[in-house]
Amino acid sequence: MGYFIVLAISWIGSLISKGKGIICTFIAFLWMAYLGGTASPTTTTDYISYQYYYNLLLNGLPGNRLEWLYTYLSKVAIYYGFDYASFRLFLIYATFIILFIAVIRLTEKPILFSALFLIFPFFNEVTQVRSFVAYTLVLFGLTFLKKLSFKNILIFEVIVWLGMGFHSSASVFLFIPLVQIFVQKAGITKASYLSTILTFSFALLLMISSKIGTLINFMARILELVGGSFIATTFTNLMNHSSNRKIFFVIALISYVSYQWYLAKVGNECSINNSSFRVPYSLYALLLMGELLLPLLLISDQLQRFQRIGIESGLLIASTLFYEKVKTKKSGRYLFILIVVVLILISMFLYYGLTDINADFPKSIPY
């Protein structure tokens, strides 16, 4: 019941209030942290695995395959007498606080972001805890890229490196500054068109070349260089035991392309008409990276983490653009938010596994 109350308050605050709703956002984030941190170990997928590796460390046994910073924090928690449930609760609360800071620095309407985030991808994120921490750090790093400089890029790269200490896949986002430079030089519309062409080309290449196995081996090699042989082996095994969902990919691609094209169109209009509401180019860069990585769904739906963070950047963009429309009393603002909500519901339907009645994830959500 608490979830639905917070969701309702977030939406009422988003659509009625002309302010940013920072206090309501903070309350919503605290409640999400509580729900994620106290999730039931018997119904939440991934919980038992995380608990198993934590207990290996607790008992001084070898075999922990997780990244260095997550392992280090686990050891610190064990030193101070934390059991896994307490460690999980502390880690998720800390992550939501960092996410809150990132959100209020990246968007003009944080309450709308929380209203959308509660629908999707909240449940995914608090289930796959390590990637949630890693990608939250990526979003926090983006707050330093509002203005590109050597110092800001260096800070961003260090923060992403810390994120890699929780999940090695965050390494792909080390290239965001390069994408951002391209977006700034080419413009949002041109960059959006080109990213879509590259996405289609990459997907077509994967489908007609039958080289998915080769690509998996290549990605495993990169992971071995970044995180070690144990992580690379685990990745290879995971890919071999996960599904290859072309329908998932096609629907996600249509939704994603429509979403980012519409945001790019509205974003250009807002930037031209009122520069004070300019969305950070770093967010558009992350959105495009999410689209460019969509073909990885053809390899495995286990790689959906990349698209989720791209969608989160889209939510941050949408929140600022909706705020701009409300403040300037522009028409079409409710149509804009309706389109965004429809696309978020499509994402929820896909990424929560609701397309498969036999999937474990929808049944695992205990809220």
PDB file of N, CA and C in Angstrom, residues 213-312:
ATOM      1  N   GLY A 213      28.327 -15.749 -31.214  1.00  0.00           N
ATOM      2  CA  GLY A 213      29.283 -16.448 -30.358  1.00  0.00           C
ATOM      3  C   GLY A 213      30.636 -15.764 -30.346  1.00  0.00           C
ATOM      4  N   THR A 214      31.053 -15.291 -31.523  1.00  0.00           N
ATOM      5  CA  THR A 214      32.326 -14.582 -31.612  1.00  0.00           C
ATOM      6  C   THR A 214      32.295 -13.290 -30.808  1.00  0.00           C
ATOM      7  N   LEU A 215      31.163 -12.588 -30.875  1.00  0.00           N
ATOM      8  CA  LEU A 215      31.026 -11.329 -30.135  1.00  0.00           C
ATOM      9  C   LEU A 215      31.034 -11.587 -28.629  1.00  0.00           C
ATOM     10  N   ILE A 216      30.379 -12.666 -28.206  1.00  0.00           N
ATOM     11  CA  ILE A 216      30.387 -13.016 -26.783  1.00  0.00           C
ATOM     12  C   ILE A 216      31.813 -13.260 -26.305  1.00  0.00           C
ATOM     13  N   ASN A 217      32.587 -13.983 -27.108  1.00  0.00           N
ATOM     14  CA  ASN A 217      33.977 -14.253 -26.751  1.00  0.00           C
ATOM     15  C   ASN A 217      34.800 -12.970 -26.699  1.00  0.00           C
ATOM     16  N   PHE A 218      34.507 -12.047 -27.625  1.00  0.00           N
ATOM     17  CA  PHE A 218      35.209 -10.762 -27.644  1.00  0.00           C
ATOM     18  C   PHE A 218      34.889  -9.957 -26.393  1.00  0.00           C
ATOM     19  N   MET A 219      33.596  -9.923 -26.017  1.00  0.00           N
ATOM     20  CA  MET A 219      33.184  -9.193 -24.815  1.00  0.00           C
ATOM     21  C   MET A 219      33.779  -9.837 -23.565  1.00  0.00           C
ATOM     22  N   ALA A 220      33.842 -11.168 -23.568  1.00  0.00           N
ATOM     23  CA  ALA A 220      34.437 -11.870 -22.433  1.00  0.00           C
ATOM     24  C   ALA A 220      35.916 -11.527 -22.300  1.00  0.00           C
ATOM     25  N   ARG A 221      36.581 -11.377 -23.430  1.00  0.00           N
ATOM     26  CA  ARG A 221      38.003 -11.015 -23.406  1.00  0.00           C
ATOM     27  C   ARG A 221      38.206  -9.631 -22.795  1.00  0.00           C
ATOM     28  N   ILE A 222      37.329  -8.694 -23.156  1.00  0.00           N
ATOM     29  CA  ILE A 222      37.409  -7.347 -22.588  1.00  0.00           C
ATOM     30  C   ILE A 222      37.166  -7.386 -21.085  1.00  0.00           C
ATOM     31  N   LEU A 223      36.156  -8.164 -20.674  1.00  0.00           N
ATOM     32  CA  LEU A 223      35.862  -8.294 -19.248  1.00  0.00           C
ATOM     33  C   LEU A 223      37.022  -8.923 -18.487  1.00  0.00           C
ATOM     34  N   GLU A 224      37.717  -9.838 -19.151  1.00  0.00           N
ATOM     35  CA  GLU A 224      38.869 -10.465 -18.508  1.00  0.00           C
ATOM     36  C   GLU A 224      39.961  -9.435 -18.245  1.00  0.00           C
ATOM     37  N   LEU A 225      40.146  -8.532 -19.206  1.00  0.00           N
ATOM     38  CA  LEU A 225      41.152  -7.491 -19.032  1.00  0.00           C
ATOM     39  C   LEU A 225      40.751  -6.515 -17.934  1.00  0.00           C
ATOM     40  N   VAL A 226      39.433  -6.254 -17.835  1.00  0.00           N
ATOM     41  CA  VAL A 226      38.946  -5.273 -16.860  1.00  0.00           C
ATOM     42  C   VAL A 226      38.803  -5.875 -15.469  1.00  0.00           C
ATOM     43  N   GLY A 227      38.174  -7.071 -15.402  1.00  0.00           N
ATOM     44  CA  GLY A 227      37.820  -7.612 -14.097  1.00  0.00           C
ATOM     45  C   GLY A 227      38.420  -8.947 -13.733  1.00  0.00           C
ATOM     46  N   GLY A 228      39.158  -9.573 -14.652  1.00  0.00           N
ATOM     47  CA  GLY A 228      39.785 -10.853 -14.327  1.00  0.00           C
ATOM     48  C   GLY A 228      39.088 -12.028 -14.995  1.00  0.00           C
ATOM     49  N   SER A 229      39.755 -13.175 -14.987  1.00  0.00           N
ATOM     50  CA  SER A 229      39.278 -14.363 -15.704  1.00  0.00           C
ATOM     51  C   SER A 229      38.006 -14.933 -15.089  1.00  0.00           C
ATOM     52  N   PHE A 230      37.857 -14.827 -13.774  1.00  0.00           N
ATOM     53  CA  PHE A 230      36.682 -15.403 -13.128  1.00  0.00           C
ATOM     54  C   PHE A 230      35.409 -14.705 -13.582  1.00  0.00           C
ATOM     55  N   ILE A 231      35.457 -13.365 -13.662  1.00  0.00           N
ATOM     56  CA  ILE A 231      34.299 -12.591 -14.114  1.00  0.00           C
ATOM     57  C   ILE A 231      34.007 -12.890 -15.574  1.00  0.00           C
ATOM     58  N   ALA A 232      35.058 -13.022 -16.402  1.00  0.00           N
ATOM     59  CA  ALA A 232      34.876 -13.323 -17.815  1.00  0.00           C
ATOM     60  C   ALA A 232      34.210 -14.684 -18.006  1.00  0.00           C
ATOM     61  N   THR A 233      34.642 -15.671 -17.240  1.00  0.00           N
ATOM     62  CA  THR A 233      34.051 -17.014 -17.328  1.00  0.00           C
ATOM     63  C   THR A 233      32.593 -16.994 -16.904  1.00  0.00           C
ATOM     64  N   THR A 234      32.298 -16.262 -15.845  1.00  0.00           N
ATOM     65  CA  THR A 234      30.914 -16.141 -15.371  1.00  0.00           C
ATOM     66  C   THR A 234      30.030 -15.501 -16.433  1.00  0.00           C
ATOM     67  N   PHE A 235      30.546 -14.467 -17.107  1.00  0.00           N
ATOM     68  CA  PHE A 235      29.799 -13.804 -18.175  1.00  0.00           C
ATOM     69  C   PHE A 235      29.506 -14.779 -19.310  1.00  0.00           C
ATOM     70  N   THR A 236      30.503 -15.542 -19.731  1.00  0.00           N
ATOM     71  CA  THR A 236      30.321 -16.496 -20.821  1.00  0.00           C
ATOM     72  C   THR A 236      29.264 -17.540 -20.462  1.00  0.00           C
ATOM     73  N   ASN A 237      29.326 -18.052 -19.249  1.00  0.00           N
ATOM     74  CA  ASN A 237      28.339 -19.042 -18.810  1.00  0.00           C
ATOM     75  C   ASN A 237      26.933 -18.450 -18.771  1.00  0.00           C
ATOM     76  N   LEU A 238      26.833 -17.195 -18.333  1.00  0.00           N
ATOM     77  CA  LEU A 238      25.536 -16.528 -18.270  1.00  0.00           C
ATOM     78  C   LEU A 238      24.939 -16.365 -19.661  1.00  0.00           C
ATOM     79  N   MET A 239      25.767 -15.981 -20.631  1.00  0.00           N
ATOM     80  CA  MET A 239      25.278 -15.801 -21.990  1.00  0.00           C
ATOM     81  C   MET A 239      24.834 -17.123 -22.610  1.00  0.00           C
ATOM     82  N   ASN A 240      25.501 -18.199 -22.240  1.00  0.00           N
ATOM     83  CA  ASN A 240      25.157 -19.511 -22.790  1.00  0.00           C
ATOM     84  C   ASN A 240      23.872 -20.070 -22.201  1.00  0.00           C
ATOM     85  N   HIS A 241      23.436 -19.509 -21.079  1.00  0.00           N
ATOM     86  CA  HIS A 241      22.230 -20.020 -20.432  1.00  0.00           C
ATOM     87  C   HIS A 241      21.123 -18.972 -20.398  1.00  0.00           C
ATOM     88  N   SER A 242      21.165 -18.019 -21.319  1.00  0.00           N
ATOM     89  CA  SER A 242      20.127 -17.000 -21.368  1.00  0.00           C
ATOM     90  C   SER A 242      19.488 -16.990 -22.745  1.00  0.00           C
ATOM     91  N   SER A 243      18.336 -16.362 -22.833  1.00  0.00           N
ATOM     92  CA  SER A 243      17.553 -16.446 -24.057  1.00  0.00           C
ATOM     93  C   SER A 243      17.989 -15.425 -25.088  1.00  0.00           C
ATOM     94  N   ASN A 244      17.595 -15.685 -26.317  1.00  0.00           N
ATOM     95  CA  ASN A 244      17.883 -14.811 -27.445  1.00  0.00           C
ATOM     96  C   ASN A 244      16.539 -14.357 -27.992  1.00  0.00           C
ATOM     97  N   ARG A 245      16.067 -13.183 -27.558  1.00  0.00           N
ATOM     98  CA  ARG A 245      14.677 -12.794 -27.785  1.00  0.00           C
ATOM     99  C   ARG A 245      14.594 -11.713 -28.849  1.00  0.00           C
ATOM    100  N   LYS A 246      14.318 -12.115 -30.091  1.00  0.00           N
ATOM    101  CA  LYS A 246      14.246 -11.160 -31.189  1.00  0.00           C
ATOM    102  C   LYS A 246      13.009 -10.268 -31.083  1.00  0.00           C
ATOM    103  N   ILE A 247      11.891 -10.830 -30.617  1.00  0.00           N
ATOM    104  CA  ILE A 247      10.676 -10.023 -30.470  1.00  0.00           C
ATOM    105  C   ILE A 247      10.903  -8.944 -29.410  1.00  0.00           C
ATOM    106  N   PHE A 248      11.545  -9.328 -28.318  1.00  0.00           N
ATOM    107  CA  PHE A 248      11.914  -8.374 -27.273  1.00  0.00           C
ATOM    108  C   PHE A 248      12.712  -7.231 -27.897  1.00  0.00           C
ATOM    109  N   PHE A 249      13.698  -7.580 -28.701  1.00  0.00           N
ATOM    110  CA  PHE A 249      14.558  -6.574 -29.325  1.00  0.00           C
ATOM    111  C   PHE A 249      13.762  -5.645 -30.236  1.00  0.00           C
ATOM    112  N   VAL A 250      12.913  -6.210 -31.096  1.00  0.00           N
ATOM    113  CA  VAL A 250      12.177  -5.410 -32.082  1.00  0.00           C
ATOM    114  C   VAL A 250      11.256  -4.406 -31.394  1.00  0.00           C
ATOM    115  N   ILE A 251      10.495  -4.876 -30.391  1.00  0.00           N
ATOM    116  CA  ILE A 251       9.581  -3.976 -29.683  1.00  0.00           C
ATOM    117  C   ILE A 251      10.365  -2.900 -28.933  1.00  0.00           C
ATOM    118  N   ALA A 252      11.452  -3.312 -28.286  1.00  0.00           N
ATOM    119  CA  ALA A 252      12.279  -2.345 -27.553  1.00  0.00           C
ATOM    120  C   ALA A 252      12.877  -1.322 -28.508  1.00  0.00           C
ATOM    121  N   LEU A 253      13.296  -1.769 -29.684  1.00  0.00           N
ATOM    122  CA  LEU A 253      13.885  -0.857 -30.664  1.00  0.00           C
ATOM    123  C   LEU A 253      12.870   0.176 -31.139  1.00  0.00           C
ATOM    124  N   ILE A 254      11.671  -0.280 -31.494  1.00  0.00           N
ATOM    125  CA  ILE A 254      10.630   0.647 -31.956  1.00  0.00           C
ATOM    126  C   ILE A 254      10.308   1.664 -30.871  1.00  0.00           C
ATOM    127  N   SER A 255      10.135   1.174 -29.650  1.00  0.00           N
ATOM    128  CA  SER A 255       9.817   2.065 -28.539  1.00  0.00           C
ATOM    129  C   SER A 255      10.956   3.054 -28.276  1.00  0.00           C
ATOM    130  N   TYR A 256      12.169   2.532 -28.266  1.00  0.00           N
ATOM    131  CA  TYR A 256      13.337   3.354 -27.952  1.00  0.00           C
ATOM    132  C   TYR A 256      13.566   4.435 -29.001  1.00  0.00           C
ATOM    133  N   VAL A 257      13.492   4.049 -30.268  1.00  0.00           N
ATOM    134  CA  VAL A 257      13.718   5.003 -31.359  1.00  0.00           C
ATOM    135  C   VAL A 257      12.646   6.088 -31.338  1.00  0.00           C
ATOM    136  N   SER A 258      11.385   5.674 -31.168  1.00  0.00           N
ATOM    137  CA  SER A 258      10.295   6.652 -31.116  1.00  0.00           C
ATOM    138  C   SER A 258      10.500   7.619 -29.957  1.00  0.00           C
ATOM    139  N   TYR A 259      10.889   7.058 -28.843  1.00  0.00           N
ATOM    140  CA  TYR A 259      11.091   7.840 -27.617  1.00  0.00           C
ATOM    141  C   TYR A 259      12.186   8.880 -27.800  1.00  0.00           C
ATOM    142  N   GLN A 260      13.342   8.444 -28.263  1.00  0.00           N
ATOM    143  CA  GLN A 260      14.456   9.386 -28.343  1.00  0.00           C
ATOM    144  C   GLN A 260      14.283  10.389 -29.488  1.00  0.00           C
ATOM    145  N   TRP A 261      13.618   9.995 -30.573  1.00  0.00           N
ATOM    146  CA  TRP A 261      13.353  10.955 -31.651  1.00  0.00           C
ATOM    147  C   TRP A 261      12.409  12.050 -31.178  1.00  0.00           C
ATOM    148  N   TYR A 262      11.357  11.657 -30.456  1.00  0.00           N
ATOM    149  CA  TYR A 262      10.405  12.646 -29.977  1.00  0.00           C
ATOM    150  C   TYR A 262      11.054  13.577 -28.959  1.00  0.00           C
ATOM    151  N   LEU A 263      11.837  13.020 -28.046  1.00  0.00           N
ATOM    152  CA  LEU A 263      12.531  13.855 -27.067  1.00  0.00           C
ATOM    153  C   LEU A 263      13.511  14.800 -27.756  1.00  0.00           C
ATOM    154  N   ALA A 264      14.192  14.298 -28.777  1.00  0.00           N
ATOM    155  CA  ALA A 264      15.138  15.143 -29.505  1.00  0.00           C
ATOM    156  C   ALA A 264      14.413  16.299 -30.187  1.00  0.00           C
ATOM    157  N   LYS A 265      13.252  16.008 -30.781  1.00  0.00           N
ATOM    158  CA  LYS A 265      12.468  17.040 -31.457  1.00  0.00           C
ATOM    159  C   LYS A 265      12.013  18.108 -30.465  1.00  0.00           C
ATOM    160  N   VAL A 266      11.412  17.681 -29.367  1.00  0.00           N
ATOM    161  CA  VAL A 266      10.932  18.625 -28.356  1.00  0.00           C
ATOM    162  C   VAL A 266      12.101  19.364 -27.717  1.00  0.00           C
ATOM    163  N   GLY A 267      13.201  18.625 -27.497  1.00  0.00           N
ATOM    164  CA  GLY A 267      14.378  19.237 -26.889  1.00  0.00           C
ATOM    165  C   GLY A 267      14.958  20.342 -27.738  1.00  0.00           C
ATOM    166  N   ASN A 268      15.001  20.138 -29.056  1.00  0.00           N
ATOM    167  CA  ASN A 268      15.503  21.178 -29.944  1.00  0.00           C
ATOM    168  C   ASN A 268      14.615  22.413 -29.888  1.00  0.00           C
ATOM    169  N   GLU A 269      13.295  22.198 -29.864  1.00  0.00           N
ATOM    170  CA  GLU A 269      12.367  23.325 -29.795  1.00  0.00           C
ATOM    171  C   GLU A 269      12.577  24.134 -28.515  1.00  0.00           C
ATOM    172  N   CYS A 270      12.724  23.410 -27.400  1.00  0.00           N
ATOM    173  CA  CYS A 270      12.907  24.098 -26.121  1.00  0.00           C
ATOM    174  C   CYS A 270      14.239  24.834 -26.063  1.00  0.00           C
ATOM    175  N   SER A 271      15.280  24.221 -26.626  1.00  0.00           N
ATOM    176  CA  SER A 271      16.595  24.849 -26.599  1.00  0.00           C
ATOM    177  C   SER A 271      16.609  26.119 -27.435  1.00  0.00           C
ATOM    178  N   ILE A 272      15.869  26.081 -28.561  1.00  0.00           N
ATOM    179  CA  ILE A 272      15.826  27.246 -29.448  1.00  0.00           C
ATOM    180  C   ILE A 272      15.032  28.371 -28.800  1.00  0.00           C
ATOM    181  N   ASN A 273      13.911  28.009 -28.165  1.00  0.00           N
ATOM    182  CA  ASN A 273      13.001  29.026 -27.648  1.00  0.00           C
ATOM    183  C   ASN A 273      13.383  29.557 -26.270  1.00  0.00           C
ATOM    184  N   ASN A 274      14.098  28.746 -25.502  1.00  0.00           N
ATOM    185  CA  ASN A 274      14.426  29.178 -24.138  1.00  0.00           C
ATOM    186  C   ASN A 274      15.675  28.448 -23.674  1.00  0.00           C
ATOM    187  N   SER A 275      16.818  29.097 -23.828  1.00  0.00           N
ATOM    188  CA  SER A 275      18.089  28.436 -23.537  1.00  0.00           C
ATOM    189  C   SER A 275      18.263  28.122 -22.058  1.00  0.00           C
ATOM    190  N   SER A 276      17.478  28.754 -21.185  1.00  0.00           N
ATOM    191  CA  SER A 276      17.638  28.498 -19.755  1.00  0.00           C
ATOM    192  C   SER A 276      17.184  27.094 -19.373  1.00  0.00           C
ATOM    193  N   PHE A 277      16.447  26.432 -20.263  1.00  0.00           N
ATOM    194  CA  PHE A 277      15.972  25.087 -19.982  1.00  0.00           C
ATOM    195  C   PHE A 277      16.736  24.048 -20.796  1.00  0.00           C
ATOM    196  N   ARG A 278      17.904  24.393 -21.254  1.00  0.00           N
ATOM    197  CA  ARG A 278      18.679  23.467 -22.076  1.00  0.00           C
ATOM    198  C   ARG A 278      19.030  22.207 -21.284  1.00  0.00           C
ATOM    199  N   VAL A 279      18.714  21.061 -21.858  1.00  0.00           N
ATOM    200  CA  VAL A 279      19.028  19.773 -21.239  1.00  0.00           C
ATOM    201  C   VAL A 279      20.517  19.495 -21.416  1.00  0.00           C
ATOM    202  N   PRO A 280      21.203  18.982 -20.386  1.00  0.00           N
ATOM    203  CA  PRO A 280      22.630  18.663 -20.537  1.00  0.00           C
ATOM    204  C   PRO A 280      22.870  17.700 -21.694  1.00  0.00           C
ATOM    205  N   TYR A 281      23.851  18.010 -22.526  1.00  0.00           N
ATOM    206  CA  TYR A 281      24.174  17.130 -23.649  1.00  0.00           C
ATOM    207  C   TYR A 281      24.606  15.747 -23.174  1.00  0.00           C
ATOM    208  N   SER A 282      25.127  15.677 -21.952  1.00  0.00           N
ATOM    209  CA  SER A 282      25.559  14.385 -21.428  1.00  0.00           C
ATOM    210  C   SER A 282      24.393  13.411 -21.317  1.00  0.00           C
ATOM    211  N   LEU A 283      23.195  13.919 -21.019  1.00  0.00           N
ATOM    212  CA  LEU A 283      22.017  13.055 -20.932  1.00  0.00           C
ATOM    213  C   LEU A 283      21.628  12.522 -22.305  1.00  0.00           C
ATOM    214  N   TYR A 284      21.693  13.396 -23.330  1.00  0.00           N
ATOM    215  CA  TYR A 284      21.402  12.929 -24.680  1.00  0.00           C
ATOM    216  C   TYR A 284      22.446  11.897 -25.128  1.00  0.00           C
ATOM    217  N   ALA A 285      23.692  12.110 -24.728  1.00  0.00           N
ATOM    218  CA  ALA A 285      24.746  11.154 -25.088  1.00  0.00           C
ATOM    219  C   ALA A 285      24.467   9.787 -24.488  1.00  0.00           C
ATOM    220  N   LEU A 286      24.024   9.762 -23.227  1.00  0.00           N
ATOM    221  CA  LEU A 286      23.709   8.496 -22.570  1.00  0.00           C
ATOM    222  C   LEU A 286      22.487   7.845 -23.202  1.00  0.00           C
ATOM    223  N   LEU A 287      21.495   8.650 -23.577  1.00  0.00           N
ATOM    224  CA  LEU A 287      20.307   8.127 -24.252  1.00  0.00           C
ATOM    225  C   LEU A 287      20.690   7.450 -25.562  1.00  0.00           C
ATOM    226  N   LEU A 288      21.553   8.090 -26.340  1.00  0.00           N
ATOM    227  CA  LEU A 288      21.980   7.515 -27.617  1.00  0.00           C
ATOM    228  C   LEU A 288      22.798   6.246 -27.404  1.00  0.00           C
ATOM    229  N   MET A 289      23.610   6.224 -26.353  1.00  0.00           N
ATOM    230  CA  MET A 289      24.378   5.013 -26.069  1.00  0.00           C
ATOM    231  C   MET A 289      23.446   3.848 -25.727  1.00  0.00           C
ATOM    232  N   GLY A 290      22.372   4.141 -24.996  1.00  0.00           N
ATOM    233  CA  GLY A 290      21.400   3.100 -24.703  1.00  0.00           C
ATOM    234  C   GLY A 290      20.802   2.519 -25.955  1.00  0.00           C
ATOM    235  N   GLU A 291      20.531   3.390 -26.937  1.00  0.00           N
ATOM    236  CA  GLU A 291      19.988   2.906 -28.211  1.00  0.00           C
ATOM    237  C   GLU A 291      21.030   2.117 -28.994  1.00  0.00           C
ATOM    238  N   LEU A 292      22.246   2.628 -29.044  1.00  0.00           N
ATOM    239  CA  LEU A 292      23.301   1.946 -29.793  1.00  0.00           C
ATOM    240  C   LEU A 292      23.591   0.548 -29.258  1.00  0.00           C
ATOM    241  N   LEU A 293      23.336   0.347 -27.965  1.00  0.00           N
ATOM    242  CA  LEU A 293      23.603  -0.951 -27.348  1.00  0.00           C
ATOM    243  C   LEU A 293      22.396  -1.885 -27.377  1.00  0.00           C
ATOM    244  N   LEU A 294      21.288  -1.420 -27.962  1.00  0.00           N
ATOM    245  CA  LEU A 294      20.093  -2.267 -28.058  1.00  0.00           C
ATOM    246  C   LEU A 294      20.337  -3.607 -28.759  1.00  0.00           C
ATOM    247  N   PRO A 295      21.116  -3.657 -29.848  1.00  0.00           N
ATOM    248  CA  PRO A 295      21.317  -4.951 -30.519  1.00  0.00           C
ATOM    249  C   PRO A 295      21.901  -6.030 -29.616  1.00  0.00           C
ATOM    250  N   LEU A 296      22.484  -5.640 -28.486  1.00  0.00           N
ATOM    251  CA  LEU A 296      23.011  -6.654 -27.570  1.00  0.00           C
ATOM    252  C   LEU A 296      21.898  -7.538 -27.016  1.00  0.00           C
ATOM    253  N   LEU A 297      20.642  -7.057 -27.102  1.00  0.00           N
ATOM    254  CA  LEU A 297      19.520  -7.901 -26.691  1.00  0.00           C
ATOM    255  C   LEU A 297      19.396  -9.131 -27.587  1.00  0.00           C
ATOM    256  N   LEU A 298      19.937  -9.048 -28.797  1.00  0.00           N
ATOM    257  CA  LEU A 298      19.925 -10.203 -29.688  1.00  0.00           C
ATOM    258  C   LEU A 298      20.868 -11.289 -29.192  1.00  0.00           C
ATOM    259  N   ILE A 299      21.854 -10.891 -28.432  1.00  0.00           N
ATOM    260  CA  ILE A 299      22.770 -11.863 -27.832  1.00  0.00           C
ATOM    261  C   ILE A 299      22.113 -12.500 -26.624  1.00  0.00           C
ATOM    262  N   SER A 300      21.553 -11.645 -25.766  1.00  0.00           N
ATOM    263  CA  SER A 300      20.914 -12.154 -24.560  1.00  0.00           C
ATOM    264  C   SER A 300      20.106 -11.055 -23.908  1.00  0.00           C
ATOM    265  N   ASP A 301      18.941 -11.417 -23.365  1.00  0.00           N
ATOM    266  CA  ASP A 301      18.171 -10.432 -22.615  1.00  0.00           C
ATOM    267  C   ASP A 301      18.815 -10.113 -21.272  1.00  0.00           C
ATOM    268  N   GLN A 302      19.889 -10.835 -20.932  1.00  0.00           N
ATOM    269  CA  GLN A 302      20.639 -10.522 -19.723  1.00  0.00           C
ATOM    270  C   GLN A 302      21.390  -9.197 -19.851  1.00  0.00           C
ATOM    271  N   LEU A 303      21.511  -8.697 -21.086  1.00  0.00           N
ATOM    272  CA  LEU A 303      22.258  -7.459 -21.321  1.00  0.00           C
ATOM    273  C   LEU A 303      21.353  -6.233 -21.350  1.00  0.00           C
ATOM    274  N   GLN A 304      20.153  -6.360 -20.807  1.00  0.00           N
ATOM    275  CA  GLN A 304      19.205  -5.256 -20.838  1.00  0.00           C
ATOM    276  C   GLN A 304      19.597  -4.099 -19.936  1.00  0.00           C
ATOM    277  N   ARG A 305      20.589  -4.305 -19.055  1.00  0.00           N
ATOM    278  CA  ARG A 305      21.014  -3.223 -18.148  1.00  0.00           C
ATOM    279  C   ARG A 305      21.400  -1.959 -18.921  1.00  0.00           C
ATOM    280  N   PHE A 306      22.045  -2.142 -20.070  1.00  0.00           N
ATOM    281  CA  PHE A 306      22.510  -0.991 -20.847  1.00  0.00           C
ATOM    282  C   PHE A 306      21.343  -0.132 -21.313  1.00  0.00           C
ATOM    283  N   GLN A 307      20.275  -0.779 -21.746  1.00  0.00           N
ATOM    284  CA  GLN A 307      19.135  -0.017 -22.246  1.00  0.00           C
ATOM    285  C   GLN A 307      18.385   0.675 -21.106  1.00  0.00           C
ATOM    286  N   ARG A 308      18.373   0.031 -19.934  1.00  0.00           N
ATOM    287  CA  ARG A 308      17.642   0.628 -18.815  1.00  0.00           C
ATOM    288  C   ARG A 308      18.238   1.971 -18.403  1.00  0.00           C
ATOM    289  N   ILE A 309      19.552   2.058 -18.353  1.00  0.00           N
ATOM    290  CA  ILE A 309      20.140   3.340 -17.956  1.00  0.00           C
ATOM    291  C   ILE A 309      19.925   4.385 -19.049  1.00  0.00           C
ATOM    292  N   GLY A 310      19.878   3.949 -20.306  1.00  0.00           N
ATOM    293  CA  GLY A 310      19.539   4.877 -21.378  1.00  0.00           C
ATOM    294  C   GLY A 310      18.138   5.424 -21.209  1.00  0.00           C
ATOM    295  N   ILE A 311      17.207   4.545 -20.828  1.00  0.00           N
ATOM    296  CA  ILE A 311      15.832   4.976 -20.594  1.00  0.00           C
ATOM    297  C   ILE A 311      15.772   5.931 -19.405  1.00  0.00           C
ATOM    298  N   GLU A 312      16.564   5.666 -18.375  1.00  0.00           N
ATOM    299  CA  GLU A 312      16.592   6.576 -17.220  1.00  0.00           C
ATOM    300  C   GLU A 312      17.054   7.968 -17.636  1.00  0.00           C
TER     301      GLU A 312
END
